[in-house]
PDB file of C-alpha atoms and ligand atoms in Angstrom:
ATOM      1  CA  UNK A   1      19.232   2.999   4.766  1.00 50.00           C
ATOM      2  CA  UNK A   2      16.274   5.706   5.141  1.00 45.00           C
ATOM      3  CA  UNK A   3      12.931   4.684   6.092  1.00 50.00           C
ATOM      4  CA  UNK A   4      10.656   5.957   3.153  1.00 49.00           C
ATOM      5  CA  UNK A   5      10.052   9.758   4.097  1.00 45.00           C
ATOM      6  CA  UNK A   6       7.269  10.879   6.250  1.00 59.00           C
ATOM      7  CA  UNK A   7       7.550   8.075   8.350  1.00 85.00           C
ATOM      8  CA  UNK A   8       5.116   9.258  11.161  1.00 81.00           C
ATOM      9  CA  UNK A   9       2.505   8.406   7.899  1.00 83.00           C
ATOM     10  CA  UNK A  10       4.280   5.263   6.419  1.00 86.00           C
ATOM     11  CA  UNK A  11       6.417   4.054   9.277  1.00 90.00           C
ATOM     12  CA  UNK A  12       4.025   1.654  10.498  1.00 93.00           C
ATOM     13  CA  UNK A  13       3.709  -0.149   6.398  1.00 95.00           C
ATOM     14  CA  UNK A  14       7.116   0.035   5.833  1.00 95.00           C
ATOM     15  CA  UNK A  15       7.395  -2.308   8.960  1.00 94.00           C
ATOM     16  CA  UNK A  16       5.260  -4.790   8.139  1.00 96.00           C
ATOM     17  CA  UNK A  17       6.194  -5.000   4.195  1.00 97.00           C
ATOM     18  CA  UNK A  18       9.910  -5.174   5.480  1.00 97.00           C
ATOM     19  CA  UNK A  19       9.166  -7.923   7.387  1.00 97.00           C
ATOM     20  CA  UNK A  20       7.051  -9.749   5.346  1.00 97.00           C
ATOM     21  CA  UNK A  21       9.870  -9.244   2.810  1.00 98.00           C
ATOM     22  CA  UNK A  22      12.250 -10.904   5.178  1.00 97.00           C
ATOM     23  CA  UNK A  23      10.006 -13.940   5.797  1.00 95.00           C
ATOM     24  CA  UNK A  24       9.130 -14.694   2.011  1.00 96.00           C
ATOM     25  CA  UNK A  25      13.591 -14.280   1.861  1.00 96.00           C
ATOM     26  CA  UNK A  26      13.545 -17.160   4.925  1.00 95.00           C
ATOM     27  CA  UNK A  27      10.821 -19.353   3.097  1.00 93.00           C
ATOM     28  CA  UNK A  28      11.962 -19.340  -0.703  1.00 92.00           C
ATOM     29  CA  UNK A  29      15.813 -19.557   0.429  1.00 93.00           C
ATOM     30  CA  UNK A  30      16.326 -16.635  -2.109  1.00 94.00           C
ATOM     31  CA  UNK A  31      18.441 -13.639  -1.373  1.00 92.00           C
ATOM     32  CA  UNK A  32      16.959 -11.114  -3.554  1.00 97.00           C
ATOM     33  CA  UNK A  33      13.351 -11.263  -4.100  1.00 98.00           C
ATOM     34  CA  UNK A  34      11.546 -10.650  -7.741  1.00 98.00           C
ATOM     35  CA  UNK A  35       8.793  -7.995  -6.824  1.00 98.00           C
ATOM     36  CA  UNK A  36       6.104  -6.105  -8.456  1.00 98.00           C
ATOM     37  CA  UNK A  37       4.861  -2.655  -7.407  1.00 98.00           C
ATOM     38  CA  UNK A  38       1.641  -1.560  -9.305  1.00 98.00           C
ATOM     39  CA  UNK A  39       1.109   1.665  -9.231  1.00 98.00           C
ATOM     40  CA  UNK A  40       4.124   2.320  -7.597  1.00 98.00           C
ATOM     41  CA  UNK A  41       4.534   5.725  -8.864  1.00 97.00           C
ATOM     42  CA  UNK A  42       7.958   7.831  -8.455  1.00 97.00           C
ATOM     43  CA  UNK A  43       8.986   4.812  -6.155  1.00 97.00           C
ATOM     44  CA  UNK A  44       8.000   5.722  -2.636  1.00 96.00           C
ATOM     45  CA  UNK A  45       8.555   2.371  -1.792  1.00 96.00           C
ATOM     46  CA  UNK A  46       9.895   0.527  -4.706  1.00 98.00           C
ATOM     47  CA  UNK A  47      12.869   2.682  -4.239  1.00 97.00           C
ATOM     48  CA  UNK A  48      13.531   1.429  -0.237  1.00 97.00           C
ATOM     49  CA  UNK A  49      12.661  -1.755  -1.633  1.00 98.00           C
ATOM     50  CA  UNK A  50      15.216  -2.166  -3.937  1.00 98.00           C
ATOM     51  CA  UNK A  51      17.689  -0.500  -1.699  1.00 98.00           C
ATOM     52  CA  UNK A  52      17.342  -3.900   0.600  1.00 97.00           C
ATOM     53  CA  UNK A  53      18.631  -6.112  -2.802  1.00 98.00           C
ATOM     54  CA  UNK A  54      15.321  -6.885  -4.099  1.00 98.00           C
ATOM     55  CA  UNK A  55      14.947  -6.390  -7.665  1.00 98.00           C
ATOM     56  CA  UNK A  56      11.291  -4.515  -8.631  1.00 98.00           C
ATOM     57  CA  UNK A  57       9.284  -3.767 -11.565  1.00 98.00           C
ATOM     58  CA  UNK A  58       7.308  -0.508 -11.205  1.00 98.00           C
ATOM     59  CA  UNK A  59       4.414  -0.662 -13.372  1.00 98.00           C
ATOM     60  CA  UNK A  60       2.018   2.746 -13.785  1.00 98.00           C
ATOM     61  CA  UNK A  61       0.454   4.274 -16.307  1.00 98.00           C
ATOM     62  CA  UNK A  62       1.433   7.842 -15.996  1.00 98.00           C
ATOM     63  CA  UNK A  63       5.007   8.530 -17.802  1.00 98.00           C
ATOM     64  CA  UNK A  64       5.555  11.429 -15.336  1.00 98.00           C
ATOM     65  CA  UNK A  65       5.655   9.285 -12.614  1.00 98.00           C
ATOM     66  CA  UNK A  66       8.460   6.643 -14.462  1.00 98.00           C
ATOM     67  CA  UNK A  67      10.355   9.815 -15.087  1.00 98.00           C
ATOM     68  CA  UNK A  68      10.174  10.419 -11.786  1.00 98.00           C
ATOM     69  CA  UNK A  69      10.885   6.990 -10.598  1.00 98.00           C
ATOM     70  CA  UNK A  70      13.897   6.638 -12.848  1.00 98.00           C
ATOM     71  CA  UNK A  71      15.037   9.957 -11.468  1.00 98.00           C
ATOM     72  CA  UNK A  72      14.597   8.457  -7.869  1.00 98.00           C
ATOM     73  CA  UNK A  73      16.195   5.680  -8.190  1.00 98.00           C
ATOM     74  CA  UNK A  74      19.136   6.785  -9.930  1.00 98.00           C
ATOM     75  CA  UNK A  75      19.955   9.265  -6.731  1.00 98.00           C
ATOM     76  CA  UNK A  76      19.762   6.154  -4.590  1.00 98.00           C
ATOM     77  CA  UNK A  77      22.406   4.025  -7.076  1.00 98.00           C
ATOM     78  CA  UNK A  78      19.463   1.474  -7.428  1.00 98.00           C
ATOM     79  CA  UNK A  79      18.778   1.780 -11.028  1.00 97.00           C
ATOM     80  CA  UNK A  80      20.421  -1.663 -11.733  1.00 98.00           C
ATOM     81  CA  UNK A  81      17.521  -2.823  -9.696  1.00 98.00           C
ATOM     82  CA  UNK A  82      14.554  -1.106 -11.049  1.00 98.00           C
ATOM     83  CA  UNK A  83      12.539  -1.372 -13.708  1.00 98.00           C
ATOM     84  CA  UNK A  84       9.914   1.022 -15.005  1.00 98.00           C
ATOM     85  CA  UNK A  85       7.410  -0.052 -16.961  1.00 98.00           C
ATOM     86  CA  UNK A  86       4.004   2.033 -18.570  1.00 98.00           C
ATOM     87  CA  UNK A  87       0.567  -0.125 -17.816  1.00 98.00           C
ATOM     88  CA  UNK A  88      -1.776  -0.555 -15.802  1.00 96.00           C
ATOM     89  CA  UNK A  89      -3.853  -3.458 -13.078  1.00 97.00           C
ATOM     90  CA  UNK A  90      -6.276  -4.247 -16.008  1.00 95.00           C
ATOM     91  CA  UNK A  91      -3.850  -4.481 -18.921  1.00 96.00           C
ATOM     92  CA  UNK A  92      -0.700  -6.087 -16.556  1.00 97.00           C
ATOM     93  CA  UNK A  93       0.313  -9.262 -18.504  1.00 98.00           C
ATOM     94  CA  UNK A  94       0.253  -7.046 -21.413  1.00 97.00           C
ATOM     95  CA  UNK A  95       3.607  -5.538 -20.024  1.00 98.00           C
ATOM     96  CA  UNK A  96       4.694  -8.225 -17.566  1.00 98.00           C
ATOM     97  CA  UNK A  97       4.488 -12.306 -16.860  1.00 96.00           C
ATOM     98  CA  UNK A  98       2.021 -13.794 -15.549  1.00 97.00           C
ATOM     99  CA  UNK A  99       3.511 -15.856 -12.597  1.00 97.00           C
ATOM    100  CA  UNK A 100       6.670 -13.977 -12.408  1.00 97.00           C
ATOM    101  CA  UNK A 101       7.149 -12.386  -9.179  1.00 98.00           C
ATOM    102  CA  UNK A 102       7.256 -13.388  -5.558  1.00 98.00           C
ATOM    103  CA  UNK A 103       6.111 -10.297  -3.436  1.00 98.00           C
ATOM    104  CA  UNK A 104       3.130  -7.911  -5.554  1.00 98.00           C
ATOM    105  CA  UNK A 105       2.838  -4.561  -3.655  1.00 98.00           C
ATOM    106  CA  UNK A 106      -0.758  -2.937  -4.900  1.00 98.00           C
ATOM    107  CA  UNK A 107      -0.550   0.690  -2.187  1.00 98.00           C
ATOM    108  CA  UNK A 108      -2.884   3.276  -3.111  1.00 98.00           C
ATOM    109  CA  UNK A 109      -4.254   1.792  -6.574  1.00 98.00           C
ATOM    110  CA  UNK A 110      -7.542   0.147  -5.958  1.00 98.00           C
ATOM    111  CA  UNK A 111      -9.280   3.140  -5.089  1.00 98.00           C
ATOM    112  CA  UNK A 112      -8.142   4.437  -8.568  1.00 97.00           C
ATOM    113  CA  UNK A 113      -9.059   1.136 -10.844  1.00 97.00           C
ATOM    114  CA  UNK A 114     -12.000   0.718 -12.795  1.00 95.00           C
ATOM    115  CA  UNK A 115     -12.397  -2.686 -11.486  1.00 97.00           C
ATOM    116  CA  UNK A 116     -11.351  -3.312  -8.216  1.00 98.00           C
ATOM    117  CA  UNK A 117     -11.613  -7.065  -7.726  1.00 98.00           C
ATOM    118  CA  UNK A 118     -10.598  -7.754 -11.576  1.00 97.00           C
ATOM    119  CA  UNK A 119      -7.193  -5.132 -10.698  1.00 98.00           C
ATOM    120  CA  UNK A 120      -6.912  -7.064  -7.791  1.00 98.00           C
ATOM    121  CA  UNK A 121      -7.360 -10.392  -9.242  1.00 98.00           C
ATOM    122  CA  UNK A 122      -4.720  -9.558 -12.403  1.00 97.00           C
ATOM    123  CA  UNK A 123      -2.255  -8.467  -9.589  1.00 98.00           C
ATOM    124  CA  UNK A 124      -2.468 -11.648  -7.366  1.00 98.00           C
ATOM    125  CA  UNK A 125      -2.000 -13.721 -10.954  1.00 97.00           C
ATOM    126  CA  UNK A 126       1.296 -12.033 -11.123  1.00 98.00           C
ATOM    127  CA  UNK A 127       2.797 -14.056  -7.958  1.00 98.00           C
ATOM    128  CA  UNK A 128       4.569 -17.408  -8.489  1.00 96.00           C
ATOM    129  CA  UNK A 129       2.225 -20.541  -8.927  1.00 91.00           C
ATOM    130  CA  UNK A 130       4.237 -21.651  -5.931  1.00 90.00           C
ATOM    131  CA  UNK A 131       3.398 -18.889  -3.099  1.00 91.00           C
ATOM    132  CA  UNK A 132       4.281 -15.402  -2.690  1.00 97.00           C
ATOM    133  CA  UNK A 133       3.127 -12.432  -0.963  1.00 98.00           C
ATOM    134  CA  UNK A 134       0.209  -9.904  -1.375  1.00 98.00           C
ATOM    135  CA  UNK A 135       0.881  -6.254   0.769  1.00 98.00           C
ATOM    136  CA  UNK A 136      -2.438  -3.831  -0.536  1.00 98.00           C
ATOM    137  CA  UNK A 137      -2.686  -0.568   1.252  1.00 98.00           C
ATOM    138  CA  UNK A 138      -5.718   1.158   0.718  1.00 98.00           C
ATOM    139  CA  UNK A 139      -7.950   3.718   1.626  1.00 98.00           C
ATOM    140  CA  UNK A 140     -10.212   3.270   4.489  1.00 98.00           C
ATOM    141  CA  UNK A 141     -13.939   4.865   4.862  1.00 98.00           C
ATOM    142  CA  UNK A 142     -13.668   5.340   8.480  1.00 98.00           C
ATOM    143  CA  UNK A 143     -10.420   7.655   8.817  1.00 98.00           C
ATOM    144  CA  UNK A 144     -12.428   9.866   6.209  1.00 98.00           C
ATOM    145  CA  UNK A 145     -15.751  10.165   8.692  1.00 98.00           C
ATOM    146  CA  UNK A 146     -13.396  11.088  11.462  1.00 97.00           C
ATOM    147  CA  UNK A 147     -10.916  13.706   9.554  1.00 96.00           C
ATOM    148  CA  UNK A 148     -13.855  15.647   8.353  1.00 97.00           C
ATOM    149  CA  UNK A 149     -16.065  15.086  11.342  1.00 97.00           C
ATOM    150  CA  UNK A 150     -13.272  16.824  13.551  1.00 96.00           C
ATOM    151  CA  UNK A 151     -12.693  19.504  10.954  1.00 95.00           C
ATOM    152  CA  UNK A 152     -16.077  20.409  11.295  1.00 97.00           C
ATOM    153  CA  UNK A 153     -17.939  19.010   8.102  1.00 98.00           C
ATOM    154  CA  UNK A 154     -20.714  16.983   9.942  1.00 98.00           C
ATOM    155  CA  UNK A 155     -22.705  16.439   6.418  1.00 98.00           C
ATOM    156  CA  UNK A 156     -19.873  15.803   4.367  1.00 98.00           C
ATOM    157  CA  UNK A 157     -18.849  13.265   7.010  1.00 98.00           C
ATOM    158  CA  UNK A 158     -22.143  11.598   7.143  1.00 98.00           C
ATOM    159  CA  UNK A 159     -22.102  11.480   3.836  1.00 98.00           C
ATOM    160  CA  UNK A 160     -18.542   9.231   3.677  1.00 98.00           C
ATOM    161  CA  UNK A 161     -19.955   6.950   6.610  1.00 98.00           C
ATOM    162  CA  UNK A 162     -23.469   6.702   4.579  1.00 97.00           C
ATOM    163  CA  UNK A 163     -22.562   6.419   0.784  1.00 94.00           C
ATOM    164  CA  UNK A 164     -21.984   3.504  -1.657  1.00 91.00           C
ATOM    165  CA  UNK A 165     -17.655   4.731  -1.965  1.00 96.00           C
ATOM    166  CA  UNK A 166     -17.011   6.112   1.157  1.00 98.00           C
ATOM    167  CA  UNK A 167     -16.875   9.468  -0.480  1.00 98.00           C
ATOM    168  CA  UNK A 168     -17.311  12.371   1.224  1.00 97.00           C
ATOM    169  CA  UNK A 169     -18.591  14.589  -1.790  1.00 96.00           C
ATOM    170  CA  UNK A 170     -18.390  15.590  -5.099  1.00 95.00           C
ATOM    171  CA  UNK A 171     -14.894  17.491  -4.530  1.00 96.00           C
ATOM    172  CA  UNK A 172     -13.779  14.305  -2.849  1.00 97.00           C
ATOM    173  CA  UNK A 173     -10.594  13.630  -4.892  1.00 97.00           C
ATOM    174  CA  UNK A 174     -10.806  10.049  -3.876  1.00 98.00           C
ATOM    175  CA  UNK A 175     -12.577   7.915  -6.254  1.00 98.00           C
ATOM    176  CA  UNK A 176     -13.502   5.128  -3.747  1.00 98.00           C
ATOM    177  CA  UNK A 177     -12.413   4.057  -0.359  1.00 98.00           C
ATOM    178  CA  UNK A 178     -13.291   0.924   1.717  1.00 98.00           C
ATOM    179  CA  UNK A 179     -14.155  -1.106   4.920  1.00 98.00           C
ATOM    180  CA  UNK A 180     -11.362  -3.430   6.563  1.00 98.00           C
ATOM    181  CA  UNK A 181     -14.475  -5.895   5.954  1.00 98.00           C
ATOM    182  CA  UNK A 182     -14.682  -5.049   2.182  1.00 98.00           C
ATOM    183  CA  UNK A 183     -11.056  -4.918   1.269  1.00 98.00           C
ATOM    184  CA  UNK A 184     -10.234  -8.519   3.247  1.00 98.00           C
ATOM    185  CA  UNK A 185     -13.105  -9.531   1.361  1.00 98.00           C
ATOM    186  CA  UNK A 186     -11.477  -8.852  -1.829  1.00 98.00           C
ATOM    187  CA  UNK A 187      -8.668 -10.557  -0.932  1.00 98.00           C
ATOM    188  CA  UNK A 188     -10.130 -13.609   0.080  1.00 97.00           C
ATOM    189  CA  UNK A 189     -12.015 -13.614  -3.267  1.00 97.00           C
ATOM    190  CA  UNK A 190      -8.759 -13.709  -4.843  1.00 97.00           C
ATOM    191  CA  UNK A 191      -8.082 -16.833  -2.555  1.00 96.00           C
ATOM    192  CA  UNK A 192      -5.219 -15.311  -0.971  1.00 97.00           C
ATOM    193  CA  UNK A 193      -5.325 -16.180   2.634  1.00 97.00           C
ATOM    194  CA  UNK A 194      -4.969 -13.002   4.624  1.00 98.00           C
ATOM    195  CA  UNK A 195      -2.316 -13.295   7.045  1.00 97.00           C
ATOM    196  CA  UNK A 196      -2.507  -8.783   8.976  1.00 97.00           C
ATOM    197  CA  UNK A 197      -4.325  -6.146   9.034  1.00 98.00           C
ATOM    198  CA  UNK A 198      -2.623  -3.329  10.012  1.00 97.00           C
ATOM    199  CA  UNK A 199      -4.690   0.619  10.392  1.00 97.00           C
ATOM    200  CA  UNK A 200      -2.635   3.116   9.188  1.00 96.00           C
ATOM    201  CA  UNK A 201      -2.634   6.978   9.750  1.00 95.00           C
ATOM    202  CA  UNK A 202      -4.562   6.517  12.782  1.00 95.00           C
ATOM    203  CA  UNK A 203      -4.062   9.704  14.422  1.00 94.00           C
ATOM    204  CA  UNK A 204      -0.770  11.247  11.943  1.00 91.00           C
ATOM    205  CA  UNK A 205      -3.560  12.719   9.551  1.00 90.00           C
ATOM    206  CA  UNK A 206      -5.342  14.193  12.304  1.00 92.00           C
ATOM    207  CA  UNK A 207      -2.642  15.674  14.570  1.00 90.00           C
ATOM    208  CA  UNK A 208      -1.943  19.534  13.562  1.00 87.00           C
ATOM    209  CA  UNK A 209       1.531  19.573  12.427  1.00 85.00           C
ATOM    210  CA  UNK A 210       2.809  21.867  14.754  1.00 85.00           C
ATOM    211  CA  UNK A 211       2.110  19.638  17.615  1.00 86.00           C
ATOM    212  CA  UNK A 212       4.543  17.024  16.712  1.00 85.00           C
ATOM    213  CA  UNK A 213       7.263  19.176  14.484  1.00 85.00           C
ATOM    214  CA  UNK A 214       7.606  21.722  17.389  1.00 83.00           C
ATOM    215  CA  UNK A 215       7.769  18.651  20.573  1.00 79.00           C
ATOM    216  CA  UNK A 216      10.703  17.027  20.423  1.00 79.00           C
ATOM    217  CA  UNK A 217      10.537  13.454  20.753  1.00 89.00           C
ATOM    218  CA  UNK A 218       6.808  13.846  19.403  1.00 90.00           C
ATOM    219  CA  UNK A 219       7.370  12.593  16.307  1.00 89.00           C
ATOM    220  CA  UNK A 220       9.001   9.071  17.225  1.00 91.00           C
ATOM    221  CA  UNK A 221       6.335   9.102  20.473  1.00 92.00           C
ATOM    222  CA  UNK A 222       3.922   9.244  17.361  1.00 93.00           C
ATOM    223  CA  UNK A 223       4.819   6.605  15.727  1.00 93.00           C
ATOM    224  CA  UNK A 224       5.208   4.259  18.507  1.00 93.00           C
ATOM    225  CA  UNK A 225       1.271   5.352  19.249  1.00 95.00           C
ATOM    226  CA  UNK A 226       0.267   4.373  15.252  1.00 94.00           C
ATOM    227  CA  UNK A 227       2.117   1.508  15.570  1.00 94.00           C
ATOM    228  CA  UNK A 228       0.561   0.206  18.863  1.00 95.00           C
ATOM    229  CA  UNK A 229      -2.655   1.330  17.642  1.00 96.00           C
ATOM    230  CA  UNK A 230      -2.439  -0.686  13.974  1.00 96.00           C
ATOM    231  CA  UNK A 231      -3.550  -3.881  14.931  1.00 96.00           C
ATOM    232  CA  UNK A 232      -6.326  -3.330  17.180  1.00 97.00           C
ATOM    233  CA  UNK A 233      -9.504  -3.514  15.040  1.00 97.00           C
ATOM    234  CA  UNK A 234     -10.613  -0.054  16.929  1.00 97.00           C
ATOM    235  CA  UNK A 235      -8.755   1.652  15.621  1.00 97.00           C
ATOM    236  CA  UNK A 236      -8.480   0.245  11.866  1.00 98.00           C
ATOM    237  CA  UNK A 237     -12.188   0.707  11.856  1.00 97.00           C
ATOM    238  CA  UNK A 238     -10.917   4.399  12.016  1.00 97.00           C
ATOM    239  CA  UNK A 239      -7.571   4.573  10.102  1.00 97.00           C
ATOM    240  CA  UNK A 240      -6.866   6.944   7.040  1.00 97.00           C
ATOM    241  CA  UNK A 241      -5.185   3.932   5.812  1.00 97.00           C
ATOM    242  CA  UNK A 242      -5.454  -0.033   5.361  1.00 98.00           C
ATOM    243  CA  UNK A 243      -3.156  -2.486   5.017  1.00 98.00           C
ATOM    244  CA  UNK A 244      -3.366  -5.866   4.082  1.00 98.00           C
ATOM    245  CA  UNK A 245      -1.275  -8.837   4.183  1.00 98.00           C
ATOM    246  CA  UNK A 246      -1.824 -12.042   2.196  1.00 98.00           C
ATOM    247  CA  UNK A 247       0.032 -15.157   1.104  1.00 96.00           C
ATOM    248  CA  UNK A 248      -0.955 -17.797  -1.181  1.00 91.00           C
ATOM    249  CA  UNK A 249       0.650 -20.795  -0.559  1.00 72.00           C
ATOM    250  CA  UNK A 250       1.217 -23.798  -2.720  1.00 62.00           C
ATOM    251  CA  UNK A 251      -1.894 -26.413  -1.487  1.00 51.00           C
ATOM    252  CA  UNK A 252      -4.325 -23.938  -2.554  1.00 45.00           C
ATOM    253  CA  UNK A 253      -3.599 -22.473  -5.636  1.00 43.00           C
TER     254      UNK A 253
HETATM  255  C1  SAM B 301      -1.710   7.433  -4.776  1.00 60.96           C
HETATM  256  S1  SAM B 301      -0.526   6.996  -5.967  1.00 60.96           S
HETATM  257  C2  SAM B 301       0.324   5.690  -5.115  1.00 60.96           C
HETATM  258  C3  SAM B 301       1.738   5.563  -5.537  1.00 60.96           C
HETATM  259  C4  SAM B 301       2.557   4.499  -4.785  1.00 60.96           C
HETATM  260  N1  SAM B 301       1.970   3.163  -4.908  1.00 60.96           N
HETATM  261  C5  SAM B 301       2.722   4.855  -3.335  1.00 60.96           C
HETATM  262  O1  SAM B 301       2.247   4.095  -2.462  1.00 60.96           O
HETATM  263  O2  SAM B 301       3.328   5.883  -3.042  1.00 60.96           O
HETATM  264  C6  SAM B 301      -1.517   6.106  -7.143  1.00 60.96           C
HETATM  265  C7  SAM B 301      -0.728   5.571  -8.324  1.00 60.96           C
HETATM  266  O3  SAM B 301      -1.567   4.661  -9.034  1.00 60.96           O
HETATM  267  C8  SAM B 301      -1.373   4.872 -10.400  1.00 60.96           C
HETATM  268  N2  SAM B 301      -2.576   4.355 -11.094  1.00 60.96           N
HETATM  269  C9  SAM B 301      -3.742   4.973 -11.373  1.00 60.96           C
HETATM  270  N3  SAM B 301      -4.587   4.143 -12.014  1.00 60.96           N
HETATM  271  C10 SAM B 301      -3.941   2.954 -12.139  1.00 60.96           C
HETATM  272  C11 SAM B 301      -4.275   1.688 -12.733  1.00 60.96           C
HETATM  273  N4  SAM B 301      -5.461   1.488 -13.339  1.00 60.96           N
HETATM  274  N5  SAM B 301      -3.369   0.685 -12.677  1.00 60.96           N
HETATM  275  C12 SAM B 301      -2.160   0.875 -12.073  1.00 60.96           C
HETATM  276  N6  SAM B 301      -1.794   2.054 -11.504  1.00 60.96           N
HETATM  277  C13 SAM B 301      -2.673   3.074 -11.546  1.00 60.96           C
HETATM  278  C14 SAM B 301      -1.153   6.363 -10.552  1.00 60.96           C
HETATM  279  O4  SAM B 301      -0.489   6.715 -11.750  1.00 60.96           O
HETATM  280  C15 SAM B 301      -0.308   6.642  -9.300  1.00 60.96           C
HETATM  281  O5  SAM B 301       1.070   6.540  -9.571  1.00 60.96           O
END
């Protein structure tokens, strides 16, 4: 089976979700897990997901993106597996159980929600009362500083490092982005207990293309650099990308 594509940019959380898949397979004694992707879009990783067995409920809001994912997963003989389903982190027992799933993927949502502790809370309710897993990728302030820093935007720059979102501007297409300190902090409001943090897109968004697509070898020497770099807090204090790792276990819920 493919890794999901780009994998210079996603190799590193496709790693650590496919492992924590395999450990919440280990600890529940299940072969196929029940899992929730929200905001999983055209199925980036719900797709992969479902191609290890799993069975996973996509919800999103935009209809585009379920056309898309149906599309996707039809390609990849996984439909039997996936389920689409229009809603969104507020509204998410309107369109699924509360309690139902045992791994909840939330990747590039929270900087979209209205709310992002309440989105975050609703998605965390969606795990089994008796443990499951929490893997929320997210945008990370620093990795913005640095990628317009270098591109020569000193203002806009100081402006991501300085301002209340981590927003570089007005044009910034990213609604909000965070600190490893603030997104943990999230989590452990949920009462999750946090068990990685992994930086993502250390150096991949920073690299001109050309670099690694012309080297050969540069690519997988690449990714071998993100992932040694991920879980040094250095370097996650920099990272386009955060991802975090959480259980919640039976004692404390
Ligand atoms: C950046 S994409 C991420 C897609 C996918 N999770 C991935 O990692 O490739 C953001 C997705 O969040 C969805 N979205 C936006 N607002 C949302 C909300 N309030 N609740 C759930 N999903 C939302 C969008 O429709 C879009 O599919």
């Amino acid at each position: 089976m493919a890794r999901p594509s780009a994998s210079r940019r996603t190799a590193v959380v496709w790693e650590v979700l496919r492992g924590a898949l395999d450990q919440r397979v280990k600890t529940d004694g299940k072969e196929a897990l029940d899992v929730l992707d929200t905001g999983g879009g055209t199925g980036n990783l719900a797709v992969p997901v479902a191609e290890l067995g799993h069975r996973v409920t996509v919800v999103d809001p935009s209809p585009n993106a379920l056309f898309g994912l149906e599309r996707r997963a039809a390609e990849a003989g996984v439909e039997d597996r996936i389920r689409g389903v229009q809603g969104d982190a507020h509204g998410l027992f309107e369109v699924v159980e509360r309690g139902g799933f045992d791994v909840v993927l939330c990747h590039g949502v929270l900087e979209y929600v209205d709310d992002p502790a309440e989105g975050l809370g609703n998605v965390v309710a969606a795990l089994r009362p008796e443990g499951g897993t929490l893997s929320l990728l997210a945008a990370g302030i620093g990795g913005a500083v640095l990628g317009r820093a270098l591109a020569g935007h000193f203002t806009e720059a100081r402006q991501a490092l300085t301002g209340p979102d981590g927003r570089w501007g007005e044009s910034d297409p990213m609604p909000r982005r965070f600190t490893v300190e603030q997104l943990t902090g999230l989590v452990d409001a949920t009462g999750l207990d946090v068990t990685a943090v992994h930086g993502v897109r250390v150096f991949a968004d920073l690299v001109p293309g050309a670099l690694v697509d012309t080297e050969p070898d540069a690519e997988e020497a690449l990714v071998r650099l993100e992932s040694a770099a991920s879980e040094l807090p250095a370097f996650q204090a920099v990272a386009s990308r955060l991802h975090v790792l959480a259980e919640a276990r039976y004692h404390d819920r």
